[in-house]
């Protein structure tokens, strides 16, 4: 029988620290804020109207003024396969600027620790499965999201470069496909899971006999609830300090067609699932190896079906809430 991994010791306690969650209105940022509520730390935030993360001087001024001890870099321009494929300039420029500005400002202000959040799309399209961290930059990227991937790879490299040249304690976490409360449910720009929730819900309300999913339904994806991701980020912030980035996943993947069936079951839609093969499949598989994080003593807790039920409830709550201005 495999023995339980030893829990890595806390080397950077958050108690009493001032912690900036960049991107606190996004799905991951808001989950990190919820998770930090139990850590007895002071949380610093800034809305998009208060701070433009693409503006180097504004970011430097903000960090110098607020003097955070730690930064969770959860701010990013994100989107699903179609958004990535159709807005490559935005995905590349915005994410490069955000990563470079926050990293440089953190260095200049002597921030004690920073965690940069990337994405599993940083890995080559033909990477071995499950994908180890060492697969980074070993082959060509998936074309539908190479722009976003290049920006996220630059973010990892920035953290490593400032660690190497300036001794900064900057680390990177690479989450798999995330979902949960606060997700984007817009059908044109969202990721697959929130799109399926909306499609199944609206089809049920309309009494439709089918929903349409993009692509062939055969690609596999690994999903992780945003609250699990936030827990892993806080875990790494406190217990990990090294040059190498760390994969954050659930350890299991599922074909998109099976995911659609599961979502329909949770939402209560009994109709057919039809595929639209004029839409892209993207990469066929990107299950990450969780060995490094598991060896530190972390594992995910929220099962996919429970997580989908939670995301569905959050979707219903957001649908029934009065329209309000939101920015992250
Ligand atoms: O979640 P998703 O948009 O992004 O799509 P990626 C995952 C798979 O679900 C693809 C299929 O094979 C889609 O064709 N799919 C089926 C759908 N129906 C739908 C639908 O209604 N909406 C959407 N969006 N997909 C993203 C990257 O890749 O993953 C980002 O573009 C980022 O850069 C993110 O890395 C985590 O998993 O293909």
PDB file of N, CA, C and O and ligand atoms in Angstrom, residues 79-81 84 119 121 145 148 177 190-192 195 199 213-214 219 221 256 280-281 286, ligand 1:
ATOM      1  N   UNK A  79     -10.558  32.899 -21.160  1.00  0.00           N
ATOM      2  CA  UNK A  79     -11.731  32.579 -21.969  1.00  0.00           C
ATOM      3  C   UNK A  79     -11.625  31.176 -22.503  1.00  0.00           C
ATOM      4  O   UNK A  79     -10.594  30.515 -22.360  1.00  0.00           O
ATOM      5  N   UNK A  80     -12.688  30.718 -23.116  1.00  0.00           N
ATOM      6  CA  UNK A  80     -12.726  29.376 -23.673  1.00  0.00           C
ATOM      7  C   UNK A  80     -12.034  29.295 -25.017  1.00  0.00           C
ATOM      8  O   UNK A  80     -11.413  30.261 -25.486  1.00  0.00           O
ATOM      9  N   UNK A  81     -12.186  28.172 -25.649  1.00  0.00           N
ATOM     10  CA  UNK A  81     -11.444  27.848 -26.865  1.00  0.00           C
ATOM     11  C   UNK A  81     -11.710  28.857 -27.991  1.00  0.00           C
ATOM     12  O   UNK A  81     -10.776  29.267 -28.694  1.00  0.00           O
ATOM     13  N   UNK A  84     -10.176  32.402 -27.134  1.00  0.00           N
ATOM     14  CA  UNK A  84      -8.716  32.340 -27.306  1.00  0.00           C
ATOM     15  C   UNK A  84      -8.333  32.394 -28.783  1.00  0.00           C
ATOM     16  O   UNK A  84      -7.372  33.048 -29.166  1.00  0.00           O
ATOM     17  N   UNK A 119      -1.602  28.084 -16.474  1.00  0.00           N
ATOM     18  CA  UNK A 119      -2.668  27.242 -17.030  1.00  0.00           C
ATOM     19  C   UNK A 119      -2.051  25.991 -17.657  1.00  0.00           C
ATOM     20  O   UNK A 119      -0.913  26.025 -18.139  1.00  0.00           O
ATOM     21  N   UNK A 121      -2.554  24.861 -20.420  1.00  0.00           N
ATOM     22  CA  UNK A 121      -2.328  24.994 -21.874  1.00  0.00           C
ATOM     23  C   UNK A 121      -0.888  25.411 -22.197  1.00  0.00           C
ATOM     24  O   UNK A 121      -0.524  25.509 -23.365  1.00  0.00           O
ATOM     25  N   UNK A 145      -4.852  28.011 -28.544  1.00  0.00           N
ATOM     26  CA  UNK A 145      -4.590  28.883 -27.386  1.00  0.00           C
ATOM     27  C   UNK A 145      -3.111  29.188 -27.182  1.00  0.00           C
ATOM     28  O   UNK A 145      -2.679  29.482 -26.066  1.00  0.00           O
ATOM     29  N   UNK A 148      -2.319  32.768 -25.477  1.00  0.00           N
ATOM     30  CA  UNK A 148      -2.499  32.760 -24.022  1.00  0.00           C
ATOM     31  C   UNK A 148      -1.383  31.936 -23.379  1.00  0.00           C
ATOM     32  O   UNK A 148      -0.795  32.336 -22.371  1.00  0.00           O
ATOM     33  N   UNK A 177      -8.163  22.863 -16.138  1.00  0.00           N
ATOM     34  CA  UNK A 177      -9.409  23.587 -16.468  1.00  0.00           C
ATOM     35  C   UNK A 177     -10.241  23.776 -15.192  1.00  0.00           C
ATOM     36  O   UNK A 177     -10.609  22.796 -14.553  1.00  0.00           O
ATOM     37  N   UNK A 190     -17.113  31.646 -22.917  1.00  0.00           N
ATOM     38  CA  UNK A 190     -16.850  30.827 -21.719  1.00  0.00           C
ATOM     39  C   UNK A 190     -16.069  29.556 -22.041  1.00  0.00           C
ATOM     40  O   UNK A 190     -15.903  29.183 -23.202  1.00  0.00           O
ATOM     41  N   UNK A 191     -15.658  28.894 -20.975  1.00  0.00           N
ATOM     42  CA  UNK A 191     -15.120  27.541 -21.081  1.00  0.00           C
ATOM     43  C   UNK A 191     -16.285  26.547 -21.185  1.00  0.00           C
ATOM     44  O   UNK A 191     -17.448  26.917 -21.025  1.00  0.00           O
ATOM     45  N   UNK A 192     -15.925  25.295 -21.412  1.00  0.00           N
ATOM     46  CA  UNK A 192     -16.962  24.309 -21.719  1.00  0.00           C
ATOM     47  C   UNK A 192     -17.940  24.071 -20.566  1.00  0.00           C
ATOM     48  O   UNK A 192     -19.150  23.983 -20.796  1.00  0.00           O
ATOM     49  N   UNK A 195     -20.572  26.686 -20.082  1.00  0.00           N
ATOM     50  CA  UNK A 195     -21.412  26.710 -21.291  1.00  0.00           C
ATOM     51  C   UNK A 195     -22.421  25.568 -21.249  1.00  0.00           C
ATOM     52  O   UNK A 195     -23.602  25.751 -21.565  1.00  0.00           O
ATOM     53  N   UNK A 199     -26.450  25.809 -21.354  1.00  0.00           N
ATOM     54  CA  UNK A 199     -27.184  25.157 -22.446  1.00  0.00           C
ATOM     55  C   UNK A 199     -28.221  24.169 -21.901  1.00  0.00           C
ATOM     56  O   UNK A 199     -29.368  24.142 -22.355  1.00  0.00           O
ATOM     57  N   UNK A 213     -23.254  20.584 -28.486  1.00  0.00           N
ATOM     58  CA  UNK A 213     -21.922  20.853 -27.932  1.00  0.00           C
ATOM     59  C   UNK A 213     -20.939  21.049 -29.085  1.00  0.00           C
ATOM     60  O   UNK A 213     -21.173  20.572 -30.192  1.00  0.00           O
ATOM     61  N   UNK A 214     -19.877  21.775 -28.806  1.00  0.00           N
ATOM     62  CA  UNK A 214     -18.879  22.068 -29.842  1.00  0.00           C
ATOM     63  C   UNK A 214     -17.934  20.888 -30.035  1.00  0.00           C
ATOM     64  O   UNK A 214     -17.576  20.195 -29.069  1.00  0.00           O
ATOM     65  N   UNK A 219     -12.531  14.998 -27.149  1.00  0.00           N
ATOM     66  CA  UNK A 219     -11.388  15.465 -26.351  1.00  0.00           C
ATOM     67  C   UNK A 219     -11.652  15.250 -24.860  1.00  0.00           C
ATOM     68  O   UNK A 219     -12.804  15.319 -24.425  1.00  0.00           O
ATOM     69  N   UNK A 221     -10.818  16.391 -20.871  1.00  0.00           N
ATOM     70  CA  UNK A 221     -10.339  17.502 -20.048  1.00  0.00           C
ATOM     71  C   UNK A 221     -10.361  17.096 -18.576  1.00  0.00           C
ATOM     72  O   UNK A 221     -11.216  16.339 -18.133  1.00  0.00           O
ATOM     73  N   UNK A 256     -15.433  15.063 -23.239  1.00  0.00           N
ATOM     74  CA  UNK A 256     -16.408  16.164 -23.208  1.00  0.00           C
ATOM     75  C   UNK A 256     -17.845  15.636 -23.316  1.00  0.00           C
ATOM     76  O   UNK A 256     -18.751  16.145 -22.649  1.00  0.00           O
ATOM     77  N   UNK A 280     -14.040  23.975 -33.082  1.00  0.00           N
ATOM     78  CA  UNK A 280     -12.771  23.262 -32.819  1.00  0.00           C
ATOM     79  C   UNK A 280     -12.818  22.328 -31.610  1.00  0.00           C
ATOM     80  O   UNK A 280     -13.549  22.588 -30.657  1.00  0.00           O
ATOM     81  N   UNK A 281     -12.035  21.265 -31.690  1.00  0.00           N
ATOM     82  CA  UNK A 281     -11.858  20.348 -30.561  1.00  0.00           C
ATOM     83  C   UNK A 281     -10.767  20.842 -29.613  1.00  0.00           C
ATOM     84  O   UNK A 281     -10.771  20.545 -28.432  1.00  0.00           O
ATOM     85  N   UNK A 286      -5.184  16.739 -22.052  1.00  0.00           N
ATOM     86  CA  UNK A 286      -4.163  17.468 -21.279  1.00  0.00           C
ATOM     87  C   UNK A 286      -4.301  17.181 -19.788  1.00  0.00           C
ATOM     88  O   UNK A 286      -4.482  18.076 -18.979  1.00  0.00           O
TER      89      UNK A 286
HETATM   90  O1  LIG B   1     -13.215  24.754 -22.095  1.00  0.00           O
HETATM   91  P1  LIG B   1     -12.809  25.011 -23.487  1.00  0.00           P
HETATM   92  O2  LIG B   1     -13.402  26.194 -24.154  1.00  0.00           O
HETATM   93  O3  LIG B   1     -11.252  25.203 -23.571  1.00  0.00           O
HETATM   94  O4  LIG B   1     -13.170  23.730 -24.385  1.00  0.00           O
HETATM   95  P2  LIG B   1      -9.916  24.304 -23.790  1.00  0.00           P
HETATM   96  C1  LIG B   1     -12.892  22.418 -23.982  1.00  0.00           C
HETATM   97  C2  LIG B   1     -13.488  21.427 -24.974  1.00  0.00           C
HETATM   98  O5  LIG B   1     -14.904  21.464 -24.856  1.00  0.00           O
HETATM   99  C3  LIG B   1     -13.180  21.696 -26.448  1.00  0.00           C
HETATM  100  C4  LIG B   1     -15.485  21.556 -26.136  1.00  0.00           C
HETATM  101  O6  LIG B   1     -12.971  20.458 -27.092  1.00  0.00           O
HETATM  102  C5  LIG B   1     -14.470  22.343 -26.945  1.00  0.00           C
HETATM  103  O7  LIG B   1     -14.679  22.168 -28.333  1.00  0.00           O
HETATM  104  N1  LIG B   1     -16.828  22.170 -26.035  1.00  0.00           N
HETATM  105  C6  LIG B   1     -17.992  21.521 -26.277  1.00  0.00           C
HETATM  106  C7  LIG B   1     -17.112  23.433 -25.710  1.00  0.00           C
HETATM  107  N2  LIG B   1     -19.024  22.350 -26.158  1.00  0.00           N
HETATM  108  C8  LIG B   1     -18.515  23.551 -25.796  1.00  0.00           C
HETATM  109  C9  LIG B   1     -19.107  24.816 -25.515  1.00  0.00           C
HETATM  110  O8  LIG B   1     -20.322  25.006 -25.583  1.00  0.00           O
HETATM  111  N3  LIG B   1     -18.265  25.824 -25.154  1.00  0.00           N
HETATM  112  C10 LIG B   1     -16.910  25.642 -25.073  1.00  0.00           C
HETATM  113  N4  LIG B   1     -16.141  26.681 -24.690  1.00  0.00           N
HETATM  114  N5  LIG B   1     -16.317  24.466 -25.358  1.00  0.00           N
HETATM  115  C11 LIG B   1      -8.922  26.493 -22.944  1.00  0.00           C
HETATM  116  C12 LIG B   1      -7.905  27.445 -23.488  1.00  0.00           C
HETATM  117  O9  LIG B   1      -8.850  25.418 -23.782  1.00  0.00           O
HETATM  118  O10 LIG B   1      -8.653  26.040 -21.661  1.00  0.00           O
HETATM  119  C13 LIG B   1      -7.450  28.424 -22.505  1.00  0.00           C
HETATM  120  O11 LIG B   1      -8.395  28.020 -24.668  1.00  0.00           O
HETATM  121  C14 LIG B   1      -7.201  27.840 -21.135  1.00  0.00           C
HETATM  122  O12 LIG B   1      -6.289  29.019 -22.980  1.00  0.00           O
HETATM  123  C15 LIG B   1      -8.347  26.958 -20.705  1.00  0.00           C
HETATM  124  O13 LIG B   1      -6.007  27.117 -21.115  1.00  0.00           O
HETATM  125  C16 LIG B   1      -8.102  26.287 -19.391  1.00  0.00           C
HETATM  126  O14 LIG B   1      -9.718  23.351 -22.660  1.00  0.00           O
HETATM  127  O15 LIG B   1      -9.885  23.690 -25.140  1.00  0.00           O
END
